[in-house]
XYZ file of C-alpha atoms in Angstrom:
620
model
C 62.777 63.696 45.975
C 64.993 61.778 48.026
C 66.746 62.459 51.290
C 70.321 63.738 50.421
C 71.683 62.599 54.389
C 74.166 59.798 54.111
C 72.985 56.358 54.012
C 75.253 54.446 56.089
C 72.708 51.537 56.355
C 73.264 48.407 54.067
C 69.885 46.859 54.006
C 67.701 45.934 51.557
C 63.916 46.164 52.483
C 62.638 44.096 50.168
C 64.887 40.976 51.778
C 63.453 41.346 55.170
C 62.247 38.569 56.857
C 61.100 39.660 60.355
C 61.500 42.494 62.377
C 63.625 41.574 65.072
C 67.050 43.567 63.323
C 65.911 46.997 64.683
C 66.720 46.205 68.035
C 69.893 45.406 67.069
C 70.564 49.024 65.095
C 71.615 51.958 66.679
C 69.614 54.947 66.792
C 71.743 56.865 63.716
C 70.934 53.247 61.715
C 67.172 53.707 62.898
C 67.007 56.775 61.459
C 68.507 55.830 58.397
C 66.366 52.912 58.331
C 63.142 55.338 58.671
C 64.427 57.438 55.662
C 64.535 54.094 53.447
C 61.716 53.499 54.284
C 60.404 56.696 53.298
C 61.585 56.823 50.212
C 60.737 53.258 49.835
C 56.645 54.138 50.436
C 56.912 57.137 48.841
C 58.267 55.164 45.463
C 55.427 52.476 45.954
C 52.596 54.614 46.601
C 53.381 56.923 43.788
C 52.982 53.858 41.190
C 50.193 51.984 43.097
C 48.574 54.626 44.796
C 47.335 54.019 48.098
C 47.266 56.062 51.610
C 50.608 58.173 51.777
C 50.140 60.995 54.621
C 49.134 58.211 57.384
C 51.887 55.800 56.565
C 54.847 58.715 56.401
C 53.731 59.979 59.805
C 54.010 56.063 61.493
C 57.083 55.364 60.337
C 59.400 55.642 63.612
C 55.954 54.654 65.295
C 56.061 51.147 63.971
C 60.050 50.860 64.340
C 59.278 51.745 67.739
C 56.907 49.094 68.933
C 59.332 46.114 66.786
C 61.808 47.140 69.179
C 59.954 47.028 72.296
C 56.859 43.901 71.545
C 57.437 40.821 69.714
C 55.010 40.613 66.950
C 54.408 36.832 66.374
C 53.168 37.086 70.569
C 52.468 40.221 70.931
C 48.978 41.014 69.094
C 48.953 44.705 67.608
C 45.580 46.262 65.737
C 46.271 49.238 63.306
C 42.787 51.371 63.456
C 41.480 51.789 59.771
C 44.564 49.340 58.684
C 45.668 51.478 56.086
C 48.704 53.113 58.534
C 50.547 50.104 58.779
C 52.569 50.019 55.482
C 56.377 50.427 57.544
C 54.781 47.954 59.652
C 54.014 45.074 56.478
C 57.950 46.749 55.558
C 59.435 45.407 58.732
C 57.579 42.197 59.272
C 58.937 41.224 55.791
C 56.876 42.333 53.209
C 57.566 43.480 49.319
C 55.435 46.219 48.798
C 56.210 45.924 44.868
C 52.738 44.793 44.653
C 50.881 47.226 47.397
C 47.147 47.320 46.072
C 47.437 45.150 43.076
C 45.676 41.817 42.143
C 46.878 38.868 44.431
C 49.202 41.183 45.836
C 49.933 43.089 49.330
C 46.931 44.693 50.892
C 46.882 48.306 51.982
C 45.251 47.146 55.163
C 45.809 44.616 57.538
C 45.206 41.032 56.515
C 45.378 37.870 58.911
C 45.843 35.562 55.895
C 48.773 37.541 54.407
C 51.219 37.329 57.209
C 51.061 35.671 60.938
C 52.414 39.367 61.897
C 48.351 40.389 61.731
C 46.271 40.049 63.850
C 43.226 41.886 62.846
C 41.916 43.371 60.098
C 39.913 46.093 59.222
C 39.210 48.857 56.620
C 36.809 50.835 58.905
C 37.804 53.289 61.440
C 37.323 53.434 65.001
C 37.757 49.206 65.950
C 41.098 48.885 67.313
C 40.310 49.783 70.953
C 37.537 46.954 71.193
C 38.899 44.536 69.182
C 41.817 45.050 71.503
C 39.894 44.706 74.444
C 38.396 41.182 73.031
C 41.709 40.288 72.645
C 42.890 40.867 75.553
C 40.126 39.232 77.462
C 40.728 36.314 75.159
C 44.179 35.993 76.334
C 43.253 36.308 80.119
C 40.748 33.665 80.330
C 43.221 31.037 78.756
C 45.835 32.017 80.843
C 48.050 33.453 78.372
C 50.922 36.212 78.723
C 51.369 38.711 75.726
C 50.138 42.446 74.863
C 47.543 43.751 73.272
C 48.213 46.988 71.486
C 45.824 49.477 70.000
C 47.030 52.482 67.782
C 44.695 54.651 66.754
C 44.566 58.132 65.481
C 43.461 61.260 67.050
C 40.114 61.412 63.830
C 39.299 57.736 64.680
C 39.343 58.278 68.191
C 36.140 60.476 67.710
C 33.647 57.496 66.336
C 30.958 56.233 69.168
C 32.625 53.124 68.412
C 36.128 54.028 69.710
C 34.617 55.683 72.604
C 32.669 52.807 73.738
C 35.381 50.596 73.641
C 37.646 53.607 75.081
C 35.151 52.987 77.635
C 34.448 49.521 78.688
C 38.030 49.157 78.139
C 39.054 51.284 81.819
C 37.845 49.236 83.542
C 41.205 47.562 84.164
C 40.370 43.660 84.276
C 42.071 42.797 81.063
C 45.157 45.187 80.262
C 45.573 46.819 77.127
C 48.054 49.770 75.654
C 46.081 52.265 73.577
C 49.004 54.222 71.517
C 46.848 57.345 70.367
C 48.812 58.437 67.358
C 47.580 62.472 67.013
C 48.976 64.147 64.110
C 45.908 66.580 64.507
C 44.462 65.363 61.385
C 41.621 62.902 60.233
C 41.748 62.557 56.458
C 41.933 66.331 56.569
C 41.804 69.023 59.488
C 40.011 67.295 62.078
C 36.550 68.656 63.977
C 34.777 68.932 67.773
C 35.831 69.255 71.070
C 37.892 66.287 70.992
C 40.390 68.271 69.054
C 40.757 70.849 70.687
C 41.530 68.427 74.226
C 44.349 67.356 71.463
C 45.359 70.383 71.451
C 45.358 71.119 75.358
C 47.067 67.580 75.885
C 49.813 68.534 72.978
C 51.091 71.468 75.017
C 52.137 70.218 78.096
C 55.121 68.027 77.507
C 57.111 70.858 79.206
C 55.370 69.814 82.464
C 55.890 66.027 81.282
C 59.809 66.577 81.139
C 59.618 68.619 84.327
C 57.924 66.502 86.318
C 60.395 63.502 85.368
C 63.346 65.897 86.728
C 62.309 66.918 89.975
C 60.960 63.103 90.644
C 64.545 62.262 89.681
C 65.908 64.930 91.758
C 64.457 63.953 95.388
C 64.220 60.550 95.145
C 68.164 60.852 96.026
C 67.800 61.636 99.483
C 65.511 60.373 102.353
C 64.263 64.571 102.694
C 63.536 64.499 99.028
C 62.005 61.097 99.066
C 59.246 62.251 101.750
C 58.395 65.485 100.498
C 58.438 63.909 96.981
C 55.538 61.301 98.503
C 53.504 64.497 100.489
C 53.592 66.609 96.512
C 52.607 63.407 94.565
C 49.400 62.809 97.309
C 48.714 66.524 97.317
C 48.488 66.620 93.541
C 46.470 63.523 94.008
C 44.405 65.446 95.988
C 43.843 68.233 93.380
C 43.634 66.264 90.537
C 40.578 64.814 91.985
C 39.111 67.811 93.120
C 40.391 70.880 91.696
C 42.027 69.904 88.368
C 40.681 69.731 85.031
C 41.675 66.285 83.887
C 42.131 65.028 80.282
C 39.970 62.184 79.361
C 42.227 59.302 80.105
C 42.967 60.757 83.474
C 39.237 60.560 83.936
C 38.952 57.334 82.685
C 41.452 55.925 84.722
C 43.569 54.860 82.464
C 47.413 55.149 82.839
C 48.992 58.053 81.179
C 51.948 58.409 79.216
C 53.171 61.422 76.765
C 53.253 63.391 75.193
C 55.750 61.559 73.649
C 57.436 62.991 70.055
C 56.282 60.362 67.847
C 59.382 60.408 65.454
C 61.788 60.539 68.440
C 62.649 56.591 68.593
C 64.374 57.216 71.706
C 61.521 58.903 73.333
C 59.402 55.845 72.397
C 61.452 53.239 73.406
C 61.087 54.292 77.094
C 57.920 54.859 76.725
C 56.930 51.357 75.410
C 59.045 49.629 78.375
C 57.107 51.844 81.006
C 54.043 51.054 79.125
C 54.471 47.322 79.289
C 55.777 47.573 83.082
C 52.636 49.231 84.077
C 50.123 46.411 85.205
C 46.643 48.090 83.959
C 45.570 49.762 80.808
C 47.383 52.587 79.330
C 47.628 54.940 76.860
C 50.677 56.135 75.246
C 50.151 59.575 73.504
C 52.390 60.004 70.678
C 52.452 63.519 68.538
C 53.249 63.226 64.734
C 53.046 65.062 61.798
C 51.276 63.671 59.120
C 52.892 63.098 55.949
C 56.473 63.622 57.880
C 59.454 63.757 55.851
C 57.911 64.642 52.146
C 56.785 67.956 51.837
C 53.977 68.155 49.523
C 52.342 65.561 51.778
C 53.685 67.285 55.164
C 51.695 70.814 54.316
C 48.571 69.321 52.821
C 45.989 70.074 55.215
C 43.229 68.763 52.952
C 43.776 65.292 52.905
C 44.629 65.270 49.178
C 47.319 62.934 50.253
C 45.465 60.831 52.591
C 44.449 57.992 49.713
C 46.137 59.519 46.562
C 46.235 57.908 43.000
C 49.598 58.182 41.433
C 51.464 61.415 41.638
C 55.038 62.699 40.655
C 57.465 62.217 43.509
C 59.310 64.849 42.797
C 56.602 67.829 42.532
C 54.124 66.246 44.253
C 51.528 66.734 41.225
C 48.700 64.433 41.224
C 48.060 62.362 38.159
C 44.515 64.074 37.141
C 42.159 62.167 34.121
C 41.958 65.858 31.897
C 39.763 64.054 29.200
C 36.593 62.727 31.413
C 34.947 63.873 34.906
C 34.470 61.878 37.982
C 30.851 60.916 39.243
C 31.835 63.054 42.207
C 32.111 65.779 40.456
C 29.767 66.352 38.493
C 27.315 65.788 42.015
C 29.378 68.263 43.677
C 28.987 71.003 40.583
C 25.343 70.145 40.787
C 24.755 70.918 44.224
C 26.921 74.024 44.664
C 24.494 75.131 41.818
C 21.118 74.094 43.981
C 23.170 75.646 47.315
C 23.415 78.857 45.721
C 19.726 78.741 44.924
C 18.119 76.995 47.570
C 19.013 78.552 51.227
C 17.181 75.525 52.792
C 19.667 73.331 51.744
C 22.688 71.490 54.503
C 25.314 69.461 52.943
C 26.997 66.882 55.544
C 29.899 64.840 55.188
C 31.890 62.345 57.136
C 35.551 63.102 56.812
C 35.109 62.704 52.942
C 34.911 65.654 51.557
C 38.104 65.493 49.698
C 37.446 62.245 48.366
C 33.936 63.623 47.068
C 35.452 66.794 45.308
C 32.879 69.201 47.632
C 36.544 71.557 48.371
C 34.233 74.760 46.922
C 31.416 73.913 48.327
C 32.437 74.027 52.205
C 34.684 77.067 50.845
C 31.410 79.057 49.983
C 28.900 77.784 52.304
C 30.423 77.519 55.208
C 27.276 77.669 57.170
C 25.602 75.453 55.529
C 28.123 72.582 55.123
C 29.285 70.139 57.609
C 32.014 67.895 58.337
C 31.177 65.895 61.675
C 34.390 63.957 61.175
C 34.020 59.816 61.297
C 30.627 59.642 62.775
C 28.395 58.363 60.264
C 25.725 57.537 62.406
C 25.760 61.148 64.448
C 25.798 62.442 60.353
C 22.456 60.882 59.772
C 20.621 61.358 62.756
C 21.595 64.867 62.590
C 20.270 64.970 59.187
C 16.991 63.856 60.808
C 17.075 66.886 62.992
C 17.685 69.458 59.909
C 14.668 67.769 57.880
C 12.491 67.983 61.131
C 13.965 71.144 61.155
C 12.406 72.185 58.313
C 16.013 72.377 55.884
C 16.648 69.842 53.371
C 20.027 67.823 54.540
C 22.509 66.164 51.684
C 24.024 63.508 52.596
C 27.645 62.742 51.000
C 28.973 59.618 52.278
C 30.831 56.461 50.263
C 28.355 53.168 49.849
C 31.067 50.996 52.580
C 30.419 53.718 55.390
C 27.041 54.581 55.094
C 26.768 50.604 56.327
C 27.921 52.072 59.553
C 24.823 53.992 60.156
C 22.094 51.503 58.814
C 19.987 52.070 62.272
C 19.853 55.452 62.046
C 18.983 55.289 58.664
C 16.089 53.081 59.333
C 14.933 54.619 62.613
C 15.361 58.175 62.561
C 15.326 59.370 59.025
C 13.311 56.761 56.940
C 10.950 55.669 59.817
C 10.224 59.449 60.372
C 9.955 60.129 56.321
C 12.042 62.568 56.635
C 12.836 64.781 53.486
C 16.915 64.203 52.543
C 19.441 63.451 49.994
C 21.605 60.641 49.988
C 24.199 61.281 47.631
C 26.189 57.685 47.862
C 29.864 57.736 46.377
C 31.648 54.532 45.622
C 28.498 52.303 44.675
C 29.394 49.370 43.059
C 33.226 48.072 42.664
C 36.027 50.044 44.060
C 38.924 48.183 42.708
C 42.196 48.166 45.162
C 40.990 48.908 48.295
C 39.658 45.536 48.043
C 36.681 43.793 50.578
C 36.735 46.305 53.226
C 35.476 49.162 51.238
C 33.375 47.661 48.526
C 30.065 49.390 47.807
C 28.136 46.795 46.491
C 25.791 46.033 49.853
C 23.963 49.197 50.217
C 21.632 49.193 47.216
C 20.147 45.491 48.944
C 19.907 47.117 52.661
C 18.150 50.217 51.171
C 15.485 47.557 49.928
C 15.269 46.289 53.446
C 14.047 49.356 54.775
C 10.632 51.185 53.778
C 9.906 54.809 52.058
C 13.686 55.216 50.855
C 13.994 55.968 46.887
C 16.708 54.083 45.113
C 18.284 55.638 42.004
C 21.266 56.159 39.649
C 22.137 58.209 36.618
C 23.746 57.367 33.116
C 24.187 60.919 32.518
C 24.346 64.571 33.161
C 21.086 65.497 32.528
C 19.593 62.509 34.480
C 21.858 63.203 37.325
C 20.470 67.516 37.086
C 16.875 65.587 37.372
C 16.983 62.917 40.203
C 18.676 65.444 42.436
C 16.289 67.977 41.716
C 13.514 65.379 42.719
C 14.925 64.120 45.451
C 14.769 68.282 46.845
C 11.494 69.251 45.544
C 9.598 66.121 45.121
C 8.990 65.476 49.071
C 9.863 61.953 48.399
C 11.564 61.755 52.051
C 14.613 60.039 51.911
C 15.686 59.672 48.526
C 19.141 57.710 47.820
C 21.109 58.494 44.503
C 24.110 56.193 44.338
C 26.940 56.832 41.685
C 30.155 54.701 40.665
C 33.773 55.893 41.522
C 34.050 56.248 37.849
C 34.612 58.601 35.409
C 31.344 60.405 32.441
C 31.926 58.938 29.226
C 31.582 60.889 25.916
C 28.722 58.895 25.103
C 25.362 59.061 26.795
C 21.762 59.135 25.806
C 19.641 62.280 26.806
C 17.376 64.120 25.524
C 14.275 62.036 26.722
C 11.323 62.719 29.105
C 12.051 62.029 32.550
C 9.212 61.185 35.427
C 9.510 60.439 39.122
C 9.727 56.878 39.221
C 9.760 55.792 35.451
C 11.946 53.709 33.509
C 13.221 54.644 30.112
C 13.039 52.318 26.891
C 15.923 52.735 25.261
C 15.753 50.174 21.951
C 12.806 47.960 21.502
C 13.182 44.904 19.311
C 11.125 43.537 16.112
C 10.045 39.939 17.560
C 9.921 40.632 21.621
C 12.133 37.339 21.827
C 14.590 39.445 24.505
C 14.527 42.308 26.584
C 17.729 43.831 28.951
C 16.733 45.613 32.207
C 20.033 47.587 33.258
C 20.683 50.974 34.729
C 23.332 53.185 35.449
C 26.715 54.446 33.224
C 27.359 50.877 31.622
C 23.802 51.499 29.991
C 25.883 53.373 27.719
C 27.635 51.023 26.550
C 25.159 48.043 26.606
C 23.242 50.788 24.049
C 26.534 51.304 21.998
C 27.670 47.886 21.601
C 24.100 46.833 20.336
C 24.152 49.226 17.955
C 27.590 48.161 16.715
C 26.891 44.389 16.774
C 23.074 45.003 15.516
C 21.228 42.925 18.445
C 17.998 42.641 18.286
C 16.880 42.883 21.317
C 14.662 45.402 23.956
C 16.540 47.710 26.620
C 15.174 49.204 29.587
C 17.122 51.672 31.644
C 15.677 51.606 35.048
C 16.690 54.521 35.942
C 14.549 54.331 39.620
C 15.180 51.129 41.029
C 12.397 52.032 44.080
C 9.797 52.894 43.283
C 9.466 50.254 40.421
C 7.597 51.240 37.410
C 4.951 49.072 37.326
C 3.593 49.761 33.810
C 7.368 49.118 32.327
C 7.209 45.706 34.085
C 3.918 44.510 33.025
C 5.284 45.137 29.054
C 8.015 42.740 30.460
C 5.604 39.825 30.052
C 5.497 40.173 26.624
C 9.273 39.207 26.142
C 10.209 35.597 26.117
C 13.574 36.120 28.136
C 14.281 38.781 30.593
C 17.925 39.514 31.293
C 18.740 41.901 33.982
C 22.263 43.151 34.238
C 23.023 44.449 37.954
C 27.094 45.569 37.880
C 26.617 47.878 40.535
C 25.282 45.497 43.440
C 24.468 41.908 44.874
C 21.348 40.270 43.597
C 19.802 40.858 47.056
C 18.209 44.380 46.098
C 17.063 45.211 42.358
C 17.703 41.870 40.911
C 15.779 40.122 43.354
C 12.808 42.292 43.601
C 12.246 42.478 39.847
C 12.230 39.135 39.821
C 9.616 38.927 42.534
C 7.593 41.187 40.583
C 7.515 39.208 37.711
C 6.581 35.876 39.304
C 3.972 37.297 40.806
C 2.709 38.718 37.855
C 2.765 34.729 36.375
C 5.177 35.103 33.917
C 6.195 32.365 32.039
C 9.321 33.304 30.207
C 13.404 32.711 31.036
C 14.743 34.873 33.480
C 18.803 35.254 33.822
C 20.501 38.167 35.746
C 23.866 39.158 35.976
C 25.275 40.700 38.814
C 27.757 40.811 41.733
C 27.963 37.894 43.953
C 27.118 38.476 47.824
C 31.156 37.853 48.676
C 33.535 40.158 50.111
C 35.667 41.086 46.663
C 39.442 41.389 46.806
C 41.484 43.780 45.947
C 42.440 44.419 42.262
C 40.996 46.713 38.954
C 37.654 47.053 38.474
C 37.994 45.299 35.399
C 39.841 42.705 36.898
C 37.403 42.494 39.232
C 33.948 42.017 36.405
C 35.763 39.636 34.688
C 36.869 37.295 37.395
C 33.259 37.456 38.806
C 31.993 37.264 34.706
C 29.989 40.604 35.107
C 31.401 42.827 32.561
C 29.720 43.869 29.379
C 31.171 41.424 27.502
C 29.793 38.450 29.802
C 26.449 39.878 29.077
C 27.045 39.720 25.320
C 28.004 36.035 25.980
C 24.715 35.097 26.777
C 22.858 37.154 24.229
């Protein structure tokens, strides 16, 4: 679906070798140049997948600020990271291999280019990484700028604020850019917003105030009553005005500025890096600009997106097998619709969790609080105290984010909730950042929270049930970004806290202690290849079942076959519990090493690490 406006631009992107050549281009060729570039993503993305919507809108953005800062002095921090594809475009990257194996990342990365200087795959840490940057610089007596750009839904974390914060205070400049295309992922929440919105409307008065400042600064008369207005308005701003936040801050204020207007930005950037104390520079931009499907999608369905058809913007959808996330989210619109008692809160990831029908129906009842995990889970506290039963739908990386109010204010309090956790284990291209194979070893670290995951439907239907009407308190079922396989294994008595044996062998020479979907296929592939051996699906991780490990002495070797986390959680434990139990057998585990794993397939990733099913079979 390519733009059918002449190219008169002879450049191709994948030769560039720094960004410097924009500020030789006029601004026809720049907007040529951000149509390439367009199409350019959109081809890339489409194969590789990746974040579309965020990149489109930056496009003229990131032309902008090579024009106006030189990058290999100049330090600049993308928020989240994953904005900044025009950005690795222009500083001379081939995005051939965007999200692939040994190949460009879809975030910032310091080792990739000298171009970044940051890197992050978490919202909300430009502004005080900034800030350490720029107080770096100052104390060594340095002279370059520090740049911040961060969206309107990541300038809503605590985080951002704080460093929004600390930041005014003016010793070490920075420029905040605040990108606002009035999204998050999807349609963004809170009174923060709606200032957005109130900031958004007055670039009328922006435009007239530059006029009549331009109009009597040409004669003495005009000069002086030009200096009485500005005090006066001083004066009111102070006392009568309401001010926007930045105002209040003290920060310098610049916009709003039409973020795809090159022009527009260029003078803004120069005043910005005239002015001698910190300053924001408020673009407005429309996410997903230029490609339609992605322009009108106020979902976030475009946001991260797997590979789609450029042309009608259809989504390339798995028809033969249904994600984890789904079949959660049909499970607890079911238990909404029964149970009133029941809150469902999310973090901005709603779309990537499939829950669309749920906040449709229960709009009461369900809860985006945009990206503030740790305001999600203290708030769940509240509800349990409350007396309703809060779910919990966040991905394994960001529920990191809010390990203190996990600890303190829902587990300490044993408060009744559901943690359903999306994305545990390996998450293939989005590489270290966004991993989720830490939180199964920091839910062992903290007391009274229940530690579980499913191999099928049916055990999926039970260990949510229990986690609502068992009065467990907090109860954390974690789930792969994967899809059900035909074959699972139900059918079988399930208790709160017990472990299922799923083959038992003739001379009690080996047993395998796994859990999860891939106890599917350990089950299959032992059939097939006739291994004698035991298998144990520990279906609760925490609470152990003690009576399952004790028959675990019998067993001369006990393998346990973790693909889902580091050894610092299950693995660990179990093996605690059998030393102290004297055991006197072989021991080996398989599982994911405590590293921060880069980008590539899942597959990719097992194998390099020697964790997939067939490594296990190796050593049978």
């Amino acid at each position: 679906m390519k733009d059918k406006r002449k190219d008169n631009l002879n450049i191709d992107l994948t030769s560039i070798k720094e960004p410097s050549f924009v500020k030789q281009l006029n601004y026809k060729q720049l907007d040529e140049l951000s149509l390439k570039i367009k199409d350019y993503i959109l081809e890339v993305v489409s194969t590789n997948g990746g974040h579309l919507s965020s990149n489109l809108g930056t496009i003229d953005a990131s032309i902008s600020l090579c024009r106006n800062f030189d990058f290999l002095k100049d330090k600049i921090i993308f928020d989240v990271g994953h904005q900044s594809y025009a950005y690795k475009i222009l500083t001379g990257r081939n995005l051939k291999t965007l999200r692939q194996k040994d190949g460009i990342s879809g975030f910032q990365k310091m080792d990739e280019s000298p171009y970044d200087h940051f890197e992050c795959g978490h919202s909300s840490t430009s502004i005080s990484a900034a800030y350490g940057l720029a107080i770096a610089r100052d104390l060594k007596k340095e002279k370059y700028d520090v740049i911040a750009f961060i969206g309107d839904g990541s300038l809503i974390n605590g985080l951002a604020l704080e460093g929004l914060n600390v930041a005014s205070q003016n010793n070490h400049k920075v420029i905040i850019v605040v990108n606002d295309n009035e999204m998050s992922i999807s349609r963004p929440v809170g009174g923060f917003a709606s200032m957005f919105r109130k900031l958004s409307v007055s670039s009328f008065y922006t435009k007239s105030k530059s006029a009549y400042k331009r109009m009597l600064l040409k004669t003495k008369a005009g000069r002086w009553i030009y200096q009485v207005s500005a005090r006066t308005k001083n004066w009111l701003k102070r006392h009568l005005i309401k001010m926007n936040l930045f105002d209040l801050l003290d920060y310098s204020f610049i916009g709003p500025i039409d973020g795809h207007n090159i022009k527009q930005m260029d003078k803004a950037f120069k005043k910005a890096k005239a002015i001698n104390n910190s300053v924001v520079v408020y673009l407005k931009t429309v996410k997903g600009k230029g490609y339609k499907y992605a322009q009108e999608d106020e979902y976030g369905y475009y946001h991260g997106v797997g590979q789609f058809n450029v042309e009608n913007g259809q989504i390339e959808i798995d028809k033969k097998n249904i994600s984890w996330s789904k079949i959660y989210e049909k499970i607890l619109l079911e238990q909404m619709e029964k149970n009133e008692k029941i809150v469902t809160i999310v973090p901005a990831t709603g779309v990537g969790s499939e829950l669309g029908p749920i906040f449709n129906k229960f709009k009461n009842r369900t809860i985006d609080v945009g990206i503030a995990e740790e305001h999600a889970l203290t708030m769940a506290s509240g509800l349990s105290v409350g007396g309703m039963h809060p779910i919990i739908c966040i991905y394994s990386t960001f529920l990191q984010r809010a390990y203190d109010q996990l600890s303190h204010d829902l587990s300490r309090l044993k408060c009744n909730c559901t943690l359903l956790i999306d994305r545990s284990g390996l998450v293939g291209k989005d590489g270290e950042t966004h991993q989720g194979i830490f939180d199964e070893a920091f839910l062992f670290t903290i007391p009274h929270i229940n530690i579980a995951m499913a191999s099928s439907i049916e055990q999926a239907l039970f260990l949510f049930n229990e986690s609502i009407n068992g009065g467990h308190g907090v109860f954390a079922i974690r789930f792969p970004k994967d899809n059900i396989r035909d074959f699972n294994i139900d059918g079988v008595e399930l208790k709160y806290g017990k472990w299922l044996k799923l083959k038992e062998s003739k001379n009690k020479d080996t047993v395998i202690v796994s859990f999860g979907p891939v106890i599917n296929t350990i089950y299959k592939k032992m059939e097939e290849k006739h291994i004698d051996a035991s298998l144990f699906n520990a279906i609760y991780q925490r609470p152990m079942d003690k009576a399952a490990i004790k028959e675990l002495l019998k067993y001369k070797r006990v393998i346990i076959y973790n693909p889902y986390a580091t050894k610092f959680g299950f693995v660990d434990t179990l093996i605690e519990k059998l030393v102290s139990l004297k055991y006197k057998g072989v021991i080996e585990f398989k599982c994911l090493p405590n590293e921060f794993i880069k980008q590539g397939t899942i597959q990719e990733q097992l194998d390099e690490y020697h964790v997939s099913v067939d490594d296990l079979f190796d050593i049978l």
